[in-house]
XYZ file of C-alpha atoms in Angstrom:
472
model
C -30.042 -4.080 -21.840
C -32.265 -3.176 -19.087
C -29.782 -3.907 -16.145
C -26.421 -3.863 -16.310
C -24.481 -7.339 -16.579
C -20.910 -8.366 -15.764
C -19.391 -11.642 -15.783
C -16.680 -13.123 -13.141
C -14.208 -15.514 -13.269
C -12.640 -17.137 -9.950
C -14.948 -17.878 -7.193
C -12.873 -18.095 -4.306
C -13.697 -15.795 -0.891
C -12.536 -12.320 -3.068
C -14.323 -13.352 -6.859
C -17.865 -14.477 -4.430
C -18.147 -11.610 -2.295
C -17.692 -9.377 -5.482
C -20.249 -11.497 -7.332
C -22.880 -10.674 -4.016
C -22.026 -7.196 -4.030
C -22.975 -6.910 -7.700
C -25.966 -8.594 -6.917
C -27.441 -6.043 -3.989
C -27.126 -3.433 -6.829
C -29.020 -4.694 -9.383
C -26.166 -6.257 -11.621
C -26.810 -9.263 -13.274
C -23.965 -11.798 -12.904
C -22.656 -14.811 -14.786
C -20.082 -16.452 -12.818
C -17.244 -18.933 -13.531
C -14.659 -21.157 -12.310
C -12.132 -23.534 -13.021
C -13.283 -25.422 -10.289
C -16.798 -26.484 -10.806
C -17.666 -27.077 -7.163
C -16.530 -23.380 -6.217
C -19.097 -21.996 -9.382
C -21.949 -24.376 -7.401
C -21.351 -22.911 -3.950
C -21.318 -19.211 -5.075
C -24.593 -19.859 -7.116
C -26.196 -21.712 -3.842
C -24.606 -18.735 -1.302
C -26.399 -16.482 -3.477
C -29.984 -18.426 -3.282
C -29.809 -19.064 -7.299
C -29.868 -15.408 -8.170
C -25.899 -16.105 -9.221
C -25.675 -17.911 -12.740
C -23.106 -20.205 -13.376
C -21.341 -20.814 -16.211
C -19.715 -24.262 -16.784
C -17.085 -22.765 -19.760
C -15.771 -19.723 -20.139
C -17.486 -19.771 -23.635
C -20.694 -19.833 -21.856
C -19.843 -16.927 -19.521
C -18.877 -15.287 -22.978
C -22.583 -16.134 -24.745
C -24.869 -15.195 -21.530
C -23.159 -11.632 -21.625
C -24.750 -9.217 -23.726
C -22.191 -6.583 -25.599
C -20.472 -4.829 -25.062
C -18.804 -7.749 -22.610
C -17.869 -7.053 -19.100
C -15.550 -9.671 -17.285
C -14.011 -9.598 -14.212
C -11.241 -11.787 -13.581
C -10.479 -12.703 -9.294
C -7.926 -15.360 -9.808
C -4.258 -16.010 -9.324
C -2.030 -13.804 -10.686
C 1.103 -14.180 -13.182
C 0.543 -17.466 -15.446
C -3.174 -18.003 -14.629
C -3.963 -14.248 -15.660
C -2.057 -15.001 -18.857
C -3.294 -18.232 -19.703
C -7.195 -16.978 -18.880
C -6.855 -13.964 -20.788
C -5.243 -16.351 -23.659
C -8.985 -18.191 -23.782
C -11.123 -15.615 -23.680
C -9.577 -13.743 -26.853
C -10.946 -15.415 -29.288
C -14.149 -15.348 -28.080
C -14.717 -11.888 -27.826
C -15.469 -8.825 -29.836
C -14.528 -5.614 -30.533
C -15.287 -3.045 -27.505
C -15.092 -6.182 -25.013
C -13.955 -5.427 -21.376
C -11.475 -7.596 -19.229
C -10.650 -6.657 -15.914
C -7.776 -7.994 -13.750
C -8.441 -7.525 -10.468
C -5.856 -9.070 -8.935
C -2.602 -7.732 -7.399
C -0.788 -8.300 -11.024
C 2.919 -6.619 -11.493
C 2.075 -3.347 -13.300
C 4.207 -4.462 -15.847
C 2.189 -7.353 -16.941
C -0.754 -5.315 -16.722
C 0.774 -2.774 -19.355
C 2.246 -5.638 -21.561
C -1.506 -7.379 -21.398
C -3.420 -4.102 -21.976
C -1.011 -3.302 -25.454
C -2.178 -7.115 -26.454
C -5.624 -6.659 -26.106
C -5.564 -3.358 -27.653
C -4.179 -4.824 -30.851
C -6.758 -7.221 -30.994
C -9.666 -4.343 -30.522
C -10.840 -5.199 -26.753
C -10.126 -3.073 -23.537
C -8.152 -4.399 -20.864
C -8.380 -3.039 -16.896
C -5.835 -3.749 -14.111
C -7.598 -2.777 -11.458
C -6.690 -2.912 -7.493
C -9.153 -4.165 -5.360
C -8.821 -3.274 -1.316
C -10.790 -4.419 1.731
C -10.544 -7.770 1.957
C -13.409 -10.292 1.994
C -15.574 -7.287 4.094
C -14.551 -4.829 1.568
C -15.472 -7.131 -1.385
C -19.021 -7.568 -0.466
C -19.682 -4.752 1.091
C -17.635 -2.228 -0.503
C -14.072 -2.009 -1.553
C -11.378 0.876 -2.713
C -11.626 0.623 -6.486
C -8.030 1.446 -8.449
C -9.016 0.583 -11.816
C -6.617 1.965 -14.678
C -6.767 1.407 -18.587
C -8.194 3.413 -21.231
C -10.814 6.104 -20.449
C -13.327 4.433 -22.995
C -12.783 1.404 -21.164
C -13.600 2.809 -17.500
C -16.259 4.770 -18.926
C -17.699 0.880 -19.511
C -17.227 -0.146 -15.998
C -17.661 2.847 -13.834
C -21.604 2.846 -13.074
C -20.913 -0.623 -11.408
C -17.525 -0.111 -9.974
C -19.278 3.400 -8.698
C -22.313 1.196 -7.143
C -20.245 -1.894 -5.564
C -17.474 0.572 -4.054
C -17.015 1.610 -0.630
C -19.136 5.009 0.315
C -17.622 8.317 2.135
C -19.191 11.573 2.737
C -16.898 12.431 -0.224
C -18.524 10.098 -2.700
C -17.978 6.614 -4.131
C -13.988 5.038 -3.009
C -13.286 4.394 -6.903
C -11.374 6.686 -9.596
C -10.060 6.157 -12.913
C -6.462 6.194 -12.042
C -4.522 6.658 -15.365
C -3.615 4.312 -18.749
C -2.622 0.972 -18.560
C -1.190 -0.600 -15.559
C -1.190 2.769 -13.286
C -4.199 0.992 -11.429
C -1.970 -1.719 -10.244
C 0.786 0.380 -9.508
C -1.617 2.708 -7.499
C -2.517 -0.748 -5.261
C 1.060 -1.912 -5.158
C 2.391 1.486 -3.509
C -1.222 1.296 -1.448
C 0.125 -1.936 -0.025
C 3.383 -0.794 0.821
C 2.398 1.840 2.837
C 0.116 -0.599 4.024
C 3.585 -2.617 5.361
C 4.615 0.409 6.816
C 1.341 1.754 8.393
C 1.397 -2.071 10.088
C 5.125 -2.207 11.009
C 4.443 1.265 13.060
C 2.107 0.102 14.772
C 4.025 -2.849 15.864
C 6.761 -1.645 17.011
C 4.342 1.216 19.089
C 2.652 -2.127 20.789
C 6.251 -3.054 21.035
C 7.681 -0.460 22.880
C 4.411 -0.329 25.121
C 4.748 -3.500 26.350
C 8.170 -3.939 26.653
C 9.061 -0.583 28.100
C 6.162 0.412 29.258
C 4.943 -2.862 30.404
C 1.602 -2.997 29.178
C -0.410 -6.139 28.865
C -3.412 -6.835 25.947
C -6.304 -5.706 27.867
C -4.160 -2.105 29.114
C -3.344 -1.714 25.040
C -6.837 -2.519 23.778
C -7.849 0.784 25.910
C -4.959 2.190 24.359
C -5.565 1.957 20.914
C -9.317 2.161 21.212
C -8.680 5.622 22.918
C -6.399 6.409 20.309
C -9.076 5.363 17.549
C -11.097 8.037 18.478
C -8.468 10.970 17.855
C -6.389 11.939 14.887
C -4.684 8.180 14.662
C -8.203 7.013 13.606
C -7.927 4.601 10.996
C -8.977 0.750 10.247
C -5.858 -0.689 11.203
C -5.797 1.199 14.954
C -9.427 0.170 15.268
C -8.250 -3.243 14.552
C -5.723 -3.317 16.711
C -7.669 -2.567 19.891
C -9.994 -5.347 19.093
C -7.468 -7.938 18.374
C -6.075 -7.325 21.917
C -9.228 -7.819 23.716
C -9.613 -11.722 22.400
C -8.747 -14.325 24.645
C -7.162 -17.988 23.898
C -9.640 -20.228 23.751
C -6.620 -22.934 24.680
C -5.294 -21.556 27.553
C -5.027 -18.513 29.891
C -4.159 -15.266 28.530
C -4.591 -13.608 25.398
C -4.203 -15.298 21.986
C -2.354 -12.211 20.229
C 0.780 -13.593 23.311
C 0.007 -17.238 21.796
C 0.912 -15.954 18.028
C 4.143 -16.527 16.492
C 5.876 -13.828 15.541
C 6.482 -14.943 12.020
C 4.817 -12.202 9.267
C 4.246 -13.345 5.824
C 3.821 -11.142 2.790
C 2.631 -11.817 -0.842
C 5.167 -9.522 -2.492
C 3.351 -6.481 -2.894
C 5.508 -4.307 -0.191
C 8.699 -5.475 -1.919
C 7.665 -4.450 -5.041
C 7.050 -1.216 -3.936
C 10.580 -0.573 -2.504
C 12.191 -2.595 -5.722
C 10.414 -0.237 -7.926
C 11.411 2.678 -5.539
C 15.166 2.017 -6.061
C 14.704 1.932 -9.731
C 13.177 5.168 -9.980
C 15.400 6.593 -7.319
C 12.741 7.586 -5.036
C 13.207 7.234 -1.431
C 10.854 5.024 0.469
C 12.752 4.245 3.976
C 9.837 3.289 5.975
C 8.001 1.461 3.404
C 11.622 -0.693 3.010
C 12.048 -1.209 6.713
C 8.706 -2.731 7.081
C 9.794 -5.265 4.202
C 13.215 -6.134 6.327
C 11.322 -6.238 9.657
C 9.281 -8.892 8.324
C 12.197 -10.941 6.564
C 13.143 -10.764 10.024
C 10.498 -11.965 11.756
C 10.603 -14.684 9.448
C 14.086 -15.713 10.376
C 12.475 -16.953 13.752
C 15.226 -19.930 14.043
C 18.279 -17.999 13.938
C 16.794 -14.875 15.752
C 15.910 -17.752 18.940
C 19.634 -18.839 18.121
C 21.316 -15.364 18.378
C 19.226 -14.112 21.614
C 21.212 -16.003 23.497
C 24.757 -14.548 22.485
C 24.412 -10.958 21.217
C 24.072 -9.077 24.296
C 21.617 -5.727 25.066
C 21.799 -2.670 26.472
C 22.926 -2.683 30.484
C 21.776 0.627 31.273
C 18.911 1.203 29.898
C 16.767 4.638 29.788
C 14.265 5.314 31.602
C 10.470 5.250 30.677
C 8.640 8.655 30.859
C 5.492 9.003 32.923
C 3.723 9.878 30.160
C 4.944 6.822 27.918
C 1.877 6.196 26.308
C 1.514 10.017 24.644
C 5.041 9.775 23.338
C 4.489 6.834 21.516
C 0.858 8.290 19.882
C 2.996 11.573 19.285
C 5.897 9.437 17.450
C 3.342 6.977 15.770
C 1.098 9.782 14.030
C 4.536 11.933 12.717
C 6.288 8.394 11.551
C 2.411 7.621 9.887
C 2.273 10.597 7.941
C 5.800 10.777 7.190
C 5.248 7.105 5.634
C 2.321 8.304 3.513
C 4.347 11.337 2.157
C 6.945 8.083 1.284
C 4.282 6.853 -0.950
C 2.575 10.021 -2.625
C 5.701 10.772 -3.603
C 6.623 7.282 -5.529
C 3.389 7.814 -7.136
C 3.444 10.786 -8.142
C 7.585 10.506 -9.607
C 6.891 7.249 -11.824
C 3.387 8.479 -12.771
C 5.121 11.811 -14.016
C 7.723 8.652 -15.834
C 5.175 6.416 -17.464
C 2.824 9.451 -18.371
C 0.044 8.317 -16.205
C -1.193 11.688 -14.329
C -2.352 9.830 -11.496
C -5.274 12.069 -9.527
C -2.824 12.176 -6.473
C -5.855 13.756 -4.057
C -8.515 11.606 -5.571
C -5.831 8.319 -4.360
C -6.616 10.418 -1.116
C -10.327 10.409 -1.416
C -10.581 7.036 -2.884
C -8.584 5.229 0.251
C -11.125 6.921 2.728
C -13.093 3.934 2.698
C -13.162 0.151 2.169
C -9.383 0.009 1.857
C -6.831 -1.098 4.762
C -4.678 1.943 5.080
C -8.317 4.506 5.407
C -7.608 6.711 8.354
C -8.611 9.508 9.415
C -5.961 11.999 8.107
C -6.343 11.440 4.458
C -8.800 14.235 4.706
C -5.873 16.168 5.251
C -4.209 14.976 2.362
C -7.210 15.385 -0.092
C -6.935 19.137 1.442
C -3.526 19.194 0.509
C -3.720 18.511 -3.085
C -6.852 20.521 -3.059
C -4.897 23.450 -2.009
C -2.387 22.862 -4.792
C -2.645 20.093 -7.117
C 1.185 20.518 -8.110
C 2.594 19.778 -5.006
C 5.678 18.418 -4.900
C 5.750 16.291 -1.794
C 3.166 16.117 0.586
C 5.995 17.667 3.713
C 5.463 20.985 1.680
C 1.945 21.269 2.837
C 1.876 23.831 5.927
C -0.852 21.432 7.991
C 0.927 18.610 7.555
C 4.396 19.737 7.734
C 3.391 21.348 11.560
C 1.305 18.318 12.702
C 4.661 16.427 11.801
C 7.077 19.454 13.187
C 5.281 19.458 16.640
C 5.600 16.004 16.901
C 9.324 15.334 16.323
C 11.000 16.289 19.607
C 8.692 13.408 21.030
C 9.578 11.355 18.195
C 13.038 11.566 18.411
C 12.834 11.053 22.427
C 10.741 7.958 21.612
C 13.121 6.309 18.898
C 16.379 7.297 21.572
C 14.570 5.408 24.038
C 13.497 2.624 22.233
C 17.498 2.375 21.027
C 18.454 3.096 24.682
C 16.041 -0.069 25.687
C 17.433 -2.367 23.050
C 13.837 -2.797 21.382
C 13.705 -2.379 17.861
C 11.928 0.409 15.774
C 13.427 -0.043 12.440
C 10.785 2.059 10.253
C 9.962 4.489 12.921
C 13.953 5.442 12.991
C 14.138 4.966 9.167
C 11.046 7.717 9.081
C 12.516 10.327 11.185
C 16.302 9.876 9.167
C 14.166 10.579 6.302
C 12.228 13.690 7.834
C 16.028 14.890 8.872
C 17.726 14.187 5.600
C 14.743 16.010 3.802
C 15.650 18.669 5.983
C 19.368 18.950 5.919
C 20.667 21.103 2.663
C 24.067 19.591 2.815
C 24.430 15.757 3.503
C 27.589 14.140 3.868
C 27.299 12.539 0.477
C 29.837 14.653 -0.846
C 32.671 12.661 1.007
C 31.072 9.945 -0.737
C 31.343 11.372 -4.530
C 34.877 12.660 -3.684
C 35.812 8.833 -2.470
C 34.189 7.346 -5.934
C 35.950 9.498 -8.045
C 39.493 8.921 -5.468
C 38.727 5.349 -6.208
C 36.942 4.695 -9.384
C 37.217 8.390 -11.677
C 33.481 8.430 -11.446
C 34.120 12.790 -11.042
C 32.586 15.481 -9.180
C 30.771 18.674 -9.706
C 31.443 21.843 -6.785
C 29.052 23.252 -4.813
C 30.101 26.356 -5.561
C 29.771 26.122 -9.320
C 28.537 29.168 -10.987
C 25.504 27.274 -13.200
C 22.816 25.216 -12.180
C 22.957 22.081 -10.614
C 22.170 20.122 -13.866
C 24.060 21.932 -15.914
C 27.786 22.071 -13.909
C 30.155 20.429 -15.450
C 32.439 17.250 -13.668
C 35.688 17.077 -12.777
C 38.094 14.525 -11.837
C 41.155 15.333 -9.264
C 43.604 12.863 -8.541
C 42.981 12.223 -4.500
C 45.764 9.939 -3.857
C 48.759 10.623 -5.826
């Protein structure tokens, strides 16, 4: 084989810009989809040097072996029904990839089936968007080693470039890929929610308008808040309506959607018992948002603040200060869920290579995931990314702002759900004794459930329960 060759099904916006990508580096490329039309554009887009299959048993015969597909389509039944197809027509040592945001679960039920059958099977997040995908995405492919081993010089070439090398890693067995992009994605909900309700408080406190915010954020782009979403940000405020006076981001309704990604991440979260506060508030806020109707209906009867604080001169630093602390704190959210159901399933996610990897061509790179790479280069066993001296003070000189900005944004009557739900967390990691103890002593009042004391001679796991009767 004297160039590499991969084949890709689904040629929508994500499945052609791969296909390009491939291209600029020397990968040959069969390409397929259900939709005949979609294979013709992608082959004309890419001046013939695309081939197009009309079957997915003529992707199968123009690849040489050991196979290498790529599927970009729909995921649940489609990935199912797709991978049902190609089965049979492939041999031992074959390579599938999903690279589509697939429930981990399905991933690891998939990856068993095809391992039965001889052939390797990747679930593998892809971040960046439509930029990313042709000019270099975040690569989370997981499976077996043999299996990335297969893929890796391509998924090394097409990925997103950093002074710390190529933004792809092998993240674990079967579906720890797609887990790794489902948690990316919810810190991705909360990384966006923050800076929402920063622009929220900005403008409605401080009393900024778009073109005062894009120098803002663009000024804050430069510092430690740099990242793709705060670059974004500035440039979204600087574009006018085309329709009418003004700014289109004022003209936008303030209805979020999501694909289901973020609420995966805090469903899985509350099965594992891992704490993910921010991450979940940025799923509610945009519930919320979508509630438009009923929030319209209840403005006009649920009354506000009458007394509201005061805004500090220096407004605009106290909400960078708050931002940056409820940012990191949000990350830390997210390491952690990682790193507690990879230690569950067995995966031993690279935690500082995640670091490395989201650096580039992802959504959530910013600037400070140097300083987590550092962190779990410093100690590879660390047990929550607050136990890190750099981070813990960049966090711990920020929080008397950060609580002054959350009490004013209460006093105001604006609403910072994930920013408050960050700092509760920072204070409840904090706090040795929480009040949860009234709460065991009321289940087992109420229900039997027992107790154990907190002055108990063994250790915690090991001291025994008791039951007292409260109320008789």
């Amino acid at each position: 084989m004297s160039t590499p060759s991969f084949g890709i099904i689904g040629m929508a916006v994500m499945g052609r810009n791969l296909a390009l990508n491939m291209l600029d580096h020397g990968v040959d490329v069969v390409v397929h989809n259900r939709d005949p039309e979609l294979t013709t554009a992608a082959v004309a887009a890419s001046g013939g040097r695309l081939k197009g299959a009309a079957s997915l048993q003529e992707l199968v015969r123009e690849l040489p072996r050991p196979r290498r597909i790529l599927m970009m389509i729909k995921a649940g039944a489609p990935v199912d029904s797709v991978l049902e197809q190609l089965e049979p027509l492939l041999s031992p040592g074959d390579v599938v990839i999903d690279g589509g945001n697939s429930w981990y679960v399905d991933t690891q039920r998939r990856q068993r089936a095809y391992a039965e059958a001889g052939l390797h099977f990747v679930g593998s997040g892809v971040s960046g968007g439509e930029e990313g995908a042709r000019h270099g995405p975040s690569l989370m492919p997981g499976g077996e080693p043999a299996a990335y081993a297969a893929i890796a010089p391509v998924f090394e070439a097409i990925s997103a470039k950093t002074e710390s090398g190529p933004c792809v890693t092998h993240c674990g067995p079967d579906g720890a890929g797609h887990f790794v992009k489902m948690v990316h994605n919810g810190i991705e909900y909360a990384d966006m929610q923050l800076i929402a309700e920063a622009y929220h408080v900005l403008a409605r406190v401080g009393g900024l308008g778009p073109e005062r915010l894009a120098e803002v954020f663009a000024g804050w782009n430069q510092g430690v808040l740099q990242s793709f979403l705060v670059e974004i940000t500035a440039r979204i405020f600087t574009v006018r309506d085309p329709d009418s006076e003004g700014f289109l981001v004022d003209r936008v309704l303030d209805r979020a959607g999501q694909k289901g990604t973020g609420r995966w991440t805090a469903q899985v979260a509350l099965t594992h018992g891992v704490p993910v506060p921010t991450i979940a508030a940025a799923v509610d806020a945009r519930v919320l948002s979508s509630r438009k109707a009923q929030r319209v209906a209840m403005s006009s009867v649920l009354e506000g603040p009458t007394s509201p604080a005061t805004a500090p001169d220096d407004l605009v630093q106290h909400v960078h200060d708050a931002l940056y602390a409820a940012k990191i704190t949000a990350y830390a959210q997210g390491f952690d869920l990682i790193a507690q159901v990879s230690h569950a399933e067995g995966w031993s996610v690279p935690l500082g290579e995640l670091a490395r990897i989201w650096k580039g061509g992802c959504i959530i790179r910013a600037r400070f995931l140097d300083d987590i790479m550092a962190a779990y280069g410093s100690d590879p066993a660390l047990s929550h990314l607050l136990r890190d001296t750099e981070l813990r003070r960049r966090v711990t000189e920020r929080q008397a702002t950060w609580r002054g900005l959350v009490g004013l944004a209460v006093a105001q009557g604006v609403p910072v759900p994930a920013m408050s739900a960050g700092l509760a967390y920072y204070d409840s990691l904090r706090t040795a004794d929480l009040p949860q103890n009234l709460t065991q002593a009321q289940r087992d009042a109420f229900g039997a459930h027992t107790y154990q004391r907190n002055d108990a001679a063994e250790e915690l796991d090991e001291r025994p329960f008791l039951h007292t009767e409260w109320l008789g």
